[in-house]
Each structure stands twice: as structure tokens, then as C-alpha cells.
Amino acid sequence: MPVPWFLLSLALGRSPMVLSLEKLMGPQDTARCSPGLSCHLWDGDVLCLPGSIVSAPGPVLVPTRLQTELVLRCHQETDCDLCVRVAIHLAVHGHWEELKDEDKFGIAADPELEEPRNAFLQAQVVLSFQAYPTARCVLLEVQVRAALAQPGQSVGSVVFDCFEAALGAEVRLWSYTQPRYQKELNLTQQLPDCKGLEVRDSIQSCWALPWLSVSADGDDVHLVLDVSEEQHFGLSLYWNQVQGPTKPWWHSNLTGPQNITLNHTDLFPCLCIQVWPLEPDSVRTSLCPFREDPRAHRNLWRAARLRLLPPRGWQLNAPCSLLAEATLCWQAPGGVPCQSLVPPLSRANVTVNKTLELPLLNAHPNLCVQQVSSWEKLQLQECLWADSLGALKDDMLLVETRGPQDNRSLCALEPSGCTPLLSRASTLQLDGLLSVVPLSDSLPLAWQRAARLGEQLLQDLQSGQCLQLWEDDLRALWACPMDKYVHQRWALVWLACLLLASVLFLLFLFKKDHVKGWLRLLKEDLRAGAAPRGRAALLLYSAEDPGFERLVGALASALCQLPLRVAVDLWSRRELSAQGPLAWFHAQRRQTLQDGGVVVLLFSPGAVALCHEWLQDGAAASAPHGPHDAYAASLSCVLPDFLQGRAPGRYVGAYFDGLLHSEAVPALFRSVPVFSLPSQLPDFLGTLQGPAAPRPGRLGEKAKQVSRALQPALDQLLQAPGAPGDCTRDGT
């Protein structure tokens, strides 16, 4: 049985959900005032003519706020229509002192004006109402004793009953005085439909309305329509976009109760459901239940695409409105992070499916647009000119800053920051100009490149060899080609290689007999089973304890002697800092599997706990992880392989004796071989090496070598106070 997930009974728009409505009997319009005011409603409607704003000849009453309430106007107890009650709040505009200057207003002496606070302030207030296809204007006369009126303060309100409107309609209200002393007030409101009100027994058009609920069952979403077996109704699924018209997705005419299933991949925040009986002038109910669904937001972000529109336009395409910030960034070759450029594209929310212009003078393949979602900070990057201008170029981006008296400074954008070209000082970043990711490991190399080629880059800029990408009054961006400097370096490399080849050839001529002997020994070694290149193995573990990291490091070092090509995050701290754990794992996993290698999951108490959290919640563990914890980042890709049956042949599991029991390994991961180390080392090593594994005798010798390398680190970890294996050894 599906579990009820979200009962769709909310009113639409900004209107609050109304449980029950007051009933007004009779068709007459009425008006009433708050204490201290007197009011009168003119008979019949008036023309809606606001006129121009005029100056107030002293204190006057003006409307300050509109407030609405939904009521029912009933002809009989079960024959009612939805009606909008409007409250107009009034205040005094102007000051009494303005009446003292009689010549200014051309007013003769008058006893009432000599004592203005004994007089009355009177206003004619117009209330205008529009709701397709209805338009009405009513006139209210309101007065208050001047002694009760304080300039700038509220004097009360007048309530009008009421304007009839259709269910689900959009109504617009205006209010102003005649003559008009200020800008008119306005209010737009979306009225609820039958689902948002307890009016099913009072409004006849709601009697035959199909009632709809939504429930979730695993990855599927069920639309349940509770109607009689013979009732015919229409059902439409559409994308309700803020910009532009709605986009229909699915429509059908149905009969009787229905249970319609949607896959979770079809959900979007703007996916709405509209249902109505197939009768003339029937009321339609529209509901959008997935606005806050995390799955819908993830689907929307995955469906978003950046698209280039020549010559300088770009567009973010998505089915729904997407809250995202766009920045322009410079993507250098080599897999380094794209470096954000605050100018020329400032951070701002982007309108979906709207063409935007890039204020650039010239295009470049290294210029990319980054989209950062405000929902979970997801990122989308597209190098818009990669297809038309080719692959990324090894160009240097120069940032020019212009000061007073034609002073200007230049710096070269590197992964470590912006290195000044006119100074040998340390690398700095220009405040407010660039947002870059500091990489301390690459700082010396970046400084050497910019400092070594600084003078040549300045000469290239002055001679017009650099391409200007953007400029304003204070700054400019230039792209300078580095091909010729790279070619110069390669020429020296080729020259050195030719020299080395010549030396080797001469040695071969003089030592021909020795070379033949070396080749014969190499051939015999290959026949004996030695592989020139071992199988790739990627080790994944949870970095929960320094002692466990030392144990993993000992295992990785021992496996390299088999030989195996081992990858582990302990040996790749620099790449992890540059790429992030998730990107590093993606690259290593793809390369390992492409080379026919295997991914090794090393289970520990912390790794098992993290797996259980993922399997139960479908999200990352709430506890913080270290900046280099590739295991936590990799679970989003490892778990789908096991859930979809792609793990056998690609993954191997292992745990260490004394740290974990075999029953502690989650059942999901037992679809692949799981070994206990070092007790099952021979089988573990044979599985890792695959078809290239040596004979059983030699494999046993290799297992003893690996065991001797592991045992000291394992003993040290087990003997340490508070070791991870303490609870496991006690059986708890």
C-alpha cells in the first residue's frame, strides 16, 4: 500500500488556506465603517476614471492599504458564489497649518474654516475590481470629524461587501479618491479553487469535481483520483513556467477512479496537475505538489543546459525557473579549476530560457560560463566556444588595471593567483577583480613561468599579438598565445633526445655482445611470467584514524611490489586539493576500469557506518569528513554500481583481521568477493592480479611478503587505546 505523502488541499497563489467561509444572504452590496467614521455606498456602479494627481488643499482622507477576505454570497443555503470582501484603510494626508494662508488658496473668511478642528474631513473613495470577464467600480463617501484626525495617522477603515468572482480566478483591485491626491493603491490576488475551500456543499460547480491526492511508493509517485465509476473528467500534466506560457506535457480524458504512476525522474518543481469534469463551463483545479521535492530539484538541475547563441549570446535552458548565479571563468588546460572572473559578468540570478549577452569584444575557447545553483550549490560549467573554436589553448590571460594619469599595471593569471609582470615580488591577488582558488603547491611553478616570460609577454602585448577579450574604463583582459614559447622548449627537448639516441647507438656498436646478453635475459624473464606492466588497483577507504591510514599506506606499498599499479588518495594530496575528492575519484575510477583494473573497498567500522547512512537516508552522512576523504565522496558512484548489478568483476572488498567481523560488511557489498587480511592474502592477491597471477607457489611467497609488511602496522593499530577494533573484538 502506498504511504500518503502530500494531500493536495492548498489554496493557490498568495492566498492563505481557508477552512470555512462566512455566508452573506442576498444579492445587495453593502458598506460599513469602523467607529469614528461615517460612510455611504452610492447606488449602482460608477465609471472608472482615476484622472491626474492634484495637490491637496489641506488635510484630506486617502486610502493607505487594501485588505481582502473571502466570503460566500448565497441565494439559498446550497446555492452560493465566491465573493471578495474588501477593507480600505484610510489616513490623513496634509496638515491643518496649510489652511491659515487664505490668500494662497483663495478662501474667504469662514466660521467653519476659522475653527477647522470642529469641521469634518470628507472623501469620495473609488474601489475598482477586475476579474475576467467582470469589471466593476463602486463609490464610497467617507467622513470623519477633524478633531479625531491626526496628520499621517490612520483614522479607521471602510469595508465593502462584496465582489463576486469565479473559483481559481485572478482578481485585481485598485483604490483612489476623487479627485486623486496620490498614486492609486493596487492589489492582485489568486483565488483558491474547490480544493482550497470547504465549499463542496455550498457551491454547485464543485459538486462534480474530481478529488485528487498524491502518494509516494519508493521511486514511483501515484496520482489517485477519487471519482465515481461513470464520471468523465480531463487530466493534464504541464510545466508551469514563471516566464512565458505553460508547456503541456501530458493530457488525457479519463473515466472513473484512476491510479496513475509517475517515475521519480519525471518530477520537476514546476510540474503541475490540472483536473476537471468533462462538462460545459466546469471548474478546473490546478495543483503543483513538487515545488519542495528534493528529487524534483535534482532532476531540474540535471536537465539544465547552457547554450551558445552567436555571436555573443548565451542561454540557460531548463523546463522550469531555476535559481542560479552565472559567472564567466577562465579554463586553463591541464584539469585545473576554472578561475572565476568577476568582470565582465557579475554574479546575478539568471533568467531561464532567456537570451543573455556577454559583453566581450572577442570569443576565446578558454572562456567558460559557470552556473551555481542556490539549491545544494550544484555547479554547471560550459565552455561555449569549444565546438566552434576548438580545444583549450595554452594561452596566458593578462589582467590590466588602469589608474589615474594613464598609469597601468599588468598581471598574469595563474592557478596560484595573478602574478605581476613588472615586479619580481611574490604572487598576489587583485582585490575585487578576480576570484581564484589558491593552490600553494603550484605557486613556485606559476611564479617561475610568469616571471621568466614576463618581458616577452609585455612585448607581445605592445606589438599587438595578444587578443583583447574585454575592457572598461578601469580594467581589461588580454589573451596572449604561448605556442611559440612551448615550441622553443620542445626544440631543446628534441635536440637532447637526438643527442641521447646518438650516444646509445654508439654504445650499442661498442657493446654489441653485452646488449645481446641483456636482451636474452629480458626475454627469459618475460617467458617466466614477469609482466612489464601490472594491473591497476584503486584503494578506497574511510580516513577515520591516523593509525588506519598508516595501515592502508603499508598495504598500498606492499601491493606495488607484486607488481600492481596502485592508486590511493594518500599519494595524491596535491591532486585532491586541486580537483576535490569527488572529481579525483571519478577520474581515477574511470582510468582504472578502462585499463581493466579493479576498485578495492577497504571496510572499517567508520566505512561501514557511512555506508549504512547512505543506504538508509540516500544522502551523504551528516558528520563532517576530511578535505581528502575520497571514500565519502565516492559512495554516490559506488552504490549505484552495486544496486544495478554492475559491481562483479570491477570491485573487490577487504577488511583487516581484528578490526571487523565478516558479518559487519553490508549485505549489498557481498555480491563481490570480500577477503579478510592478512589471513586470506593469497586469494586476495590472486583476485587482484587476475589472469596475470603467478603460479600458486610464487603467489604464496608474495602473500608472505605482504603479510610481513602489514603486521607491524596492524599490531600497532590494535594495541592503541580506543582502537577501532576494540568494540568489534568485544562482540558489540
Short mmCIF file of C-alpha atoms in Angstrom, two decimals, residues 371-687:
data_model
loop_
_atom_site.label_atom_id
_atom_site.label_comp_id
_atom_site.label_asym_id
_atom_site.label_seq_id
_atom_site.Cartn_x
_atom_site.Cartn_y
_atom_site.Cartn_z
CA GLN A 371 26.19 28.23 -13.25
CA VAL A 372 25.98 27.73 -9.50
CA SER A 373 22.58 26.63 -8.18
CA SER A 374 21.30 28.12 -4.94
CA TRP A 375 19.84 24.67 -4.22
CA GLU A 376 22.60 22.49 -2.67
CA LYS A 377 25.25 24.55 -4.53
CA LEU A 378 25.36 22.35 -7.60
CA GLN A 379 27.56 23.56 -10.45
CA LEU A 380 27.18 23.52 -14.21
CA GLN A 381 30.02 24.65 -16.50
CA GLU A 382 30.06 25.03 -20.24
CA CYS A 383 32.89 26.33 -22.45
CA LEU A 384 30.59 27.81 -25.04
CA TRP A 385 33.11 28.23 -27.84
CA ALA A 386 34.77 24.80 -27.52
CA ASP A 387 32.96 23.44 -30.61
CA SER A 388 33.46 26.44 -32.88
CA LEU A 389 36.98 27.48 -31.82
CA GLY A 390 38.50 24.10 -30.96
CA ALA A 391 40.15 22.71 -27.85
CA LEU A 392 41.51 24.71 -24.93
CA LYS A 393 44.61 26.75 -25.70
CA ASP A 394 47.70 27.19 -23.57
CA ASP A 395 47.26 30.97 -23.65
CA MET A 396 48.17 33.33 -20.84
CA LEU A 397 45.39 35.61 -19.56
CA LEU A 398 46.68 39.08 -18.72
CA VAL A 399 44.69 41.37 -16.43
CA GLU A 400 45.26 45.08 -16.99
CA THR A 401 44.38 47.61 -14.28
CA ARG A 402 44.26 51.27 -15.30
CA GLY A 403 44.92 54.04 -12.81
CA PRO A 404 45.00 57.83 -12.91
CA GLN A 405 47.38 59.70 -15.23
CA ASP A 406 47.45 56.78 -17.68
CA ASN A 407 49.18 54.51 -15.16
CA ARG A 408 48.51 50.83 -15.70
CA SER A 409 49.69 47.56 -14.21
CA LEU A 410 49.58 44.04 -15.65
CA CYS A 411 49.49 40.62 -14.06
CA ALA A 412 49.34 37.09 -15.49
CA LEU A 413 46.53 34.83 -14.29
CA GLU A 414 47.93 31.52 -12.99
CA PRO A 415 46.39 28.74 -10.84
CA SER A 416 48.02 30.31 -7.77
CA GLY A 417 46.75 33.85 -8.40
CA CYS A 418 47.66 36.86 -10.53
CA THR A 419 51.44 37.34 -10.86
CA PRO A 420 52.61 40.93 -11.61
CA LEU A 421 54.67 41.16 -14.79
CA LEU A 422 56.54 44.31 -13.84
CA SER A 423 57.80 43.09 -10.48
CA ARG A 424 59.69 40.11 -9.03
CA ALA A 425 57.51 40.24 -5.90
CA SER A 426 55.54 37.29 -4.64
CA THR A 427 52.24 36.33 -6.22
CA LEU A 428 49.24 38.41 -5.12
CA GLN A 429 45.57 38.65 -6.00
CA LEU A 430 43.84 41.83 -7.15
CA ASP A 431 41.14 42.73 -4.62
CA GLY A 432 37.65 42.88 -6.13
CA LEU A 433 38.86 41.86 -9.59
CA LEU A 434 39.46 38.10 -9.51
CA SER A 435 38.17 35.19 -7.51
CA VAL A 436 40.69 32.34 -7.81
CA VAL A 437 41.44 29.14 -5.94
CA PRO A 438 44.82 29.33 -4.11
CA LEU A 439 46.99 26.28 -4.71
CA SER A 440 50.12 26.60 -2.60
CA ASP A 441 51.80 23.52 -4.13
CA SER A 442 51.80 25.09 -7.63
CA LEU A 443 52.90 28.56 -6.50
CA PRO A 444 56.62 28.27 -7.28
CA LEU A 445 55.99 26.84 -10.77
CA ALA A 446 53.43 29.54 -11.61
CA TRP A 447 55.76 32.29 -10.40
CA GLN A 448 58.63 30.90 -12.45
CA ARG A 449 56.58 30.77 -15.66
CA ALA A 450 55.16 34.29 -15.33
CA ALA A 451 58.47 35.76 -14.13
CA ARG A 452 60.53 34.00 -16.80
CA LEU A 453 58.28 35.09 -19.68
CA GLY A 454 57.16 38.42 -18.25
CA GLU A 455 59.20 40.61 -20.57
CA GLN A 456 58.26 38.58 -23.66
CA LEU A 457 54.56 38.80 -22.75
CA LEU A 458 54.80 42.58 -22.39
CA GLN A 459 56.47 42.80 -25.80
CA ASP A 460 53.74 40.61 -27.33
CA LEU A 461 51.08 42.88 -25.83
CA GLN A 462 52.72 46.04 -27.14
CA SER A 463 53.22 44.55 -30.61
CA GLY A 464 49.54 43.58 -30.93
CA GLN A 465 49.98 39.80 -30.74
CA CYS A 466 47.54 39.47 -27.80
CA LEU A 467 43.76 39.28 -28.25
CA GLN A 468 41.70 41.74 -26.22
CA LEU A 469 38.71 39.96 -24.70
CA TRP A 470 37.05 42.72 -22.65
CA GLU A 471 37.61 46.22 -21.29
CA ASP A 472 36.01 49.07 -19.39
CA ASP A 473 37.34 52.37 -18.07
CA LEU A 474 39.44 50.75 -15.33
CA ARG A 475 40.28 47.22 -16.46
CA ALA A 476 40.89 44.99 -19.48
CA LEU A 477 41.50 41.29 -20.22
CA TRP A 478 44.02 40.05 -22.81
CA ALA A 479 44.80 36.52 -24.06
CA CYS A 480 48.41 36.07 -25.19
CA PRO A 481 49.42 32.92 -27.13
CA MET A 482 52.16 30.76 -25.61
CA ASP A 483 52.66 28.40 -28.58
CA LYS A 484 55.96 29.84 -29.72
CA TYR A 485 57.50 29.55 -26.24
CA VAL A 486 56.29 25.96 -25.96
CA HIS A 487 57.78 25.21 -29.41
CA GLN A 488 61.13 26.64 -28.31
CA ARG A 489 61.18 24.34 -25.29
CA TRP A 490 60.22 21.30 -27.37
CA ALA A 491 63.01 22.08 -29.83
CA LEU A 492 65.51 21.83 -26.98
CA VAL A 493 63.89 18.59 -25.81
CA TRP A 494 64.09 17.04 -29.29
CA LEU A 495 67.71 18.10 -29.59
CA ALA A 496 68.51 16.45 -26.26
CA CYS A 497 66.66 13.28 -27.35
CA LEU A 498 68.60 13.10 -30.61
CA LEU A 499 71.86 13.54 -28.71
CA LEU A 500 70.90 10.78 -26.28
CA ALA A 501 69.88 8.45 -29.14
CA SER A 502 73.25 9.04 -30.80
CA VAL A 503 75.10 8.17 -27.61
CA LEU A 504 73.06 5.00 -27.15
CA PHE A 505 73.68 3.97 -30.75
CA LEU A 506 77.43 4.37 -30.27
CA LEU A 507 77.30 2.34 -27.06
CA PHE A 508 75.37 -0.35 -28.91
CA LEU A 509 78.07 -0.55 -31.55
CA PHE A 510 80.86 -0.83 -28.97
CA LYS A 511 78.99 -3.14 -26.56
CA LYS A 512 77.02 -5.25 -29.02
CA ASP A 513 77.71 -8.55 -27.26
CA HIS A 514 76.63 -7.17 -23.83
CA VAL A 515 73.41 -5.76 -25.30
CA LYS A 516 72.54 -9.13 -26.85
CA GLY A 517 73.02 -10.79 -23.46
CA TRP A 518 70.76 -8.25 -21.74
CA LEU A 519 68.01 -8.79 -24.34
CA ARG A 520 68.27 -12.57 -23.88
CA LEU A 521 67.85 -12.25 -20.11
CA LEU A 522 64.83 -9.94 -20.56
CA LYS A 523 63.20 -12.47 -22.93
CA GLU A 524 63.69 -15.29 -20.42
CA ASP A 525 62.19 -13.18 -17.63
CA LEU A 526 59.08 -12.47 -19.71
CA ARG A 527 58.69 -16.15 -20.50
CA ALA A 528 58.88 -16.91 -16.79
CA GLY A 529 55.73 -14.83 -16.24
CA ALA A 530 57.00 -11.39 -15.29
CA ALA A 531 54.68 -8.64 -16.60
CA PRO A 532 56.20 -5.36 -17.77
CA ARG A 533 53.12 -3.55 -16.53
CA GLY A 534 50.94 -4.70 -13.60
CA ARG A 535 47.17 -4.49 -13.27
CA ALA A 536 45.66 -1.23 -11.96
CA ALA A 537 44.11 -1.18 -8.46
CA LEU A 538 42.31 1.77 -6.82
CA LEU A 539 42.12 1.59 -3.00
CA LEU A 540 39.16 3.31 -1.28
CA TYR A 541 38.93 3.61 2.48
CA SER A 542 37.46 5.88 5.15
CA ALA A 543 40.13 8.17 6.64
CA GLU A 544 38.83 7.87 10.19
CA ASP A 545 42.07 7.27 12.13
CA PRO A 546 45.79 8.08 11.54
CA GLY A 547 46.70 4.52 12.51
CA PHE A 548 44.31 3.10 9.91
CA GLU A 549 45.81 5.42 7.28
CA ARG A 550 49.29 4.04 8.10
CA LEU A 551 47.92 0.51 7.71
CA VAL A 552 46.43 1.39 4.30
CA GLY A 553 49.72 3.00 3.27
CA ALA A 554 51.62 -0.18 4.22
CA LEU A 555 49.19 -2.28 2.14
CA ALA A 556 49.49 0.02 -0.87
CA SER A 557 53.30 0.00 -0.72
CA ALA A 558 53.38 -3.80 -0.47
CA LEU A 559 50.99 -4.24 -3.41
CA CYS A 560 53.25 -2.12 -5.60
CA GLN A 561 55.91 -4.82 -5.32
CA LEU A 562 53.73 -7.55 -6.94
CA PRO A 563 53.70 -5.61 -9.32
CA LEU A 564 50.39 -3.73 -9.26
CA ARG A 565 49.74 -0.14 -10.30
CA VAL A 566 48.17 1.16 -7.09
CA ALA A 567 46.26 4.45 -6.76
CA VAL A 568 45.34 5.74 -3.28
CA ASP A 569 44.45 9.22 -2.07
CA LEU A 570 47.37 9.14 0.44
CA TRP A 571 49.72 9.59 -2.51
CA SER A 572 47.60 12.20 -4.33
CA ARG A 573 47.09 15.01 -1.82
CA ARG A 574 48.00 17.68 -4.34
CA GLU A 575 45.52 16.42 -6.95
CA LEU A 576 42.82 16.14 -4.27
CA SER A 577 43.36 19.76 -3.24
CA ALA A 578 43.18 20.91 -6.84
CA GLN A 579 40.24 18.79 -8.07
CA GLY A 580 38.27 17.92 -4.92
CA PRO A 581 37.63 14.34 -3.67
CA LEU A 582 34.66 13.66 -5.98
CA ALA A 583 36.38 14.79 -9.19
CA TRP A 584 39.58 12.92 -8.21
CA PHE A 585 37.67 9.69 -7.59
CA HIS A 586 35.75 10.00 -10.89
CA ALA A 587 39.00 10.36 -12.84
CA GLN A 588 40.79 7.51 -11.02
CA ARG A 589 37.81 5.13 -11.22
CA ARG A 590 37.32 5.75 -14.94
CA GLN A 591 41.02 5.23 -15.70
CA THR A 592 41.25 2.09 -13.54
CA LEU A 593 38.24 0.41 -15.14
CA GLN A 594 39.29 1.42 -18.66
CA ASP A 595 42.65 -0.28 -18.04
CA GLY A 596 40.91 -3.48 -16.90
CA GLY A 597 41.76 -2.86 -13.25
CA VAL A 598 39.78 -3.29 -10.07
CA VAL A 599 38.48 -0.99 -7.30
CA VAL A 600 39.28 -2.26 -3.77
CA LEU A 601 36.85 -1.26 -0.96
CA LEU A 602 38.62 -1.44 2.41
CA PHE A 603 35.96 -1.77 5.10
CA SER A 604 36.44 -0.37 8.60
CA PRO A 605 33.94 0.49 11.35
CA GLY A 606 33.70 4.06 10.08
CA ALA A 607 33.29 2.97 6.45
CA VAL A 608 30.51 0.52 7.41
CA ALA A 609 28.69 3.23 9.39
CA LEU A 610 28.95 5.64 6.46
CA CYS A 611 27.56 3.00 4.06
CA HIS A 612 24.60 2.33 6.35
CA GLU A 613 23.79 6.07 6.49
CA TRP A 614 23.84 6.27 2.69
CA LEU A 615 21.66 3.14 2.32
CA GLN A 616 19.13 4.41 4.86
CA ASP A 617 18.94 8.14 4.02
CA GLY A 618 20.04 8.28 0.36
CA ALA A 619 22.30 11.21 1.22
CA ALA A 620 25.79 11.82 2.49
CA ALA A 621 26.50 11.27 6.18
CA SER A 622 25.79 14.27 8.35
CA ALA A 623 29.13 14.02 10.18
CA PRO A 624 31.86 16.17 8.65
CA HIS A 625 34.59 14.44 6.65
CA GLY A 626 38.13 15.48 5.99
CA PRO A 627 39.05 17.52 2.90
CA HIS A 628 40.79 14.46 1.40
CA ASP A 629 38.14 11.79 2.27
CA ALA A 630 37.63 10.24 -1.17
CA TYR A 631 35.62 7.35 0.34
CA ALA A 632 32.74 9.63 1.40
CA ALA A 633 32.78 11.37 -1.98
CA SER A 634 32.86 8.08 -3.90
CA LEU A 635 29.76 6.49 -2.38
CA SER A 636 27.46 8.40 -4.77
CA CYS A 637 29.03 6.42 -7.65
CA VAL A 638 29.95 3.15 -5.92
CA LEU A 639 26.46 2.41 -4.57
CA PRO A 640 24.67 2.64 -7.98
CA ASP A 641 27.11 0.07 -9.42
CA PHE A 642 26.14 -2.40 -6.68
CA LEU A 643 22.43 -1.58 -6.81
CA GLN A 644 22.32 -2.07 -10.60
CA GLY A 645 24.42 -5.26 -10.65
CA ARG A 646 27.50 -3.77 -12.35
CA ALA A 647 29.92 -4.44 -9.48
CA PRO A 648 31.08 -8.08 -10.10
CA GLY A 649 34.42 -8.15 -11.90
CA ARG A 650 35.03 -4.46 -11.16
CA TYR A 651 35.08 -4.33 -7.34
CA VAL A 652 36.73 -6.35 -4.55
CA GLY A 653 36.12 -5.94 -0.81
CA ALA A 654 38.53 -6.46 2.08
CA TYR A 655 38.73 -5.93 5.85
CA PHE A 656 41.51 -6.44 8.40
CA ASP A 657 41.61 -9.23 10.98
CA GLY A 658 40.69 -7.95 14.43
CA LEU A 659 39.17 -4.71 13.21
CA LEU A 660 35.92 -6.02 11.75
CA HIS A 661 33.83 -9.20 11.55
CA SER A 662 32.72 -10.51 8.19
CA GLU A 663 29.06 -10.14 9.25
CA ALA A 664 29.61 -6.36 9.69
CA VAL A 665 30.12 -5.87 5.94
CA PRO A 666 26.76 -4.66 4.49
CA ALA A 667 24.97 -7.39 2.54
CA LEU A 668 24.83 -5.21 -0.57
CA PHE A 669 28.63 -5.42 -0.95
CA ARG A 670 28.81 -9.19 -0.61
CA SER A 671 27.89 -9.59 -4.29
CA VAL A 672 31.67 -9.30 -4.91
CA PRO A 673 34.50 -11.27 -3.23
CA VAL A 674 35.28 -9.93 0.28
CA PHE A 675 38.57 -11.08 1.87
CA SER A 676 39.96 -10.94 5.40
CA LEU A 677 43.54 -9.63 5.60
CA PRO A 678 46.12 -10.94 6.16
CA SER A 679 44.54 -14.40 6.70
CA GLN A 680 43.19 -14.60 3.10
CA LEU A 681 46.03 -12.76 1.38
CA PRO A 682 46.79 -15.44 -1.27
CA ASP A 683 43.22 -15.43 -2.60
CA PHE A 684 43.09 -11.63 -2.34
CA LEU A 685 46.31 -11.20 -4.34
CA GLY A 686 45.19 -13.75 -6.94
CA THR A 687 41.92 -11.87 -7.48
#
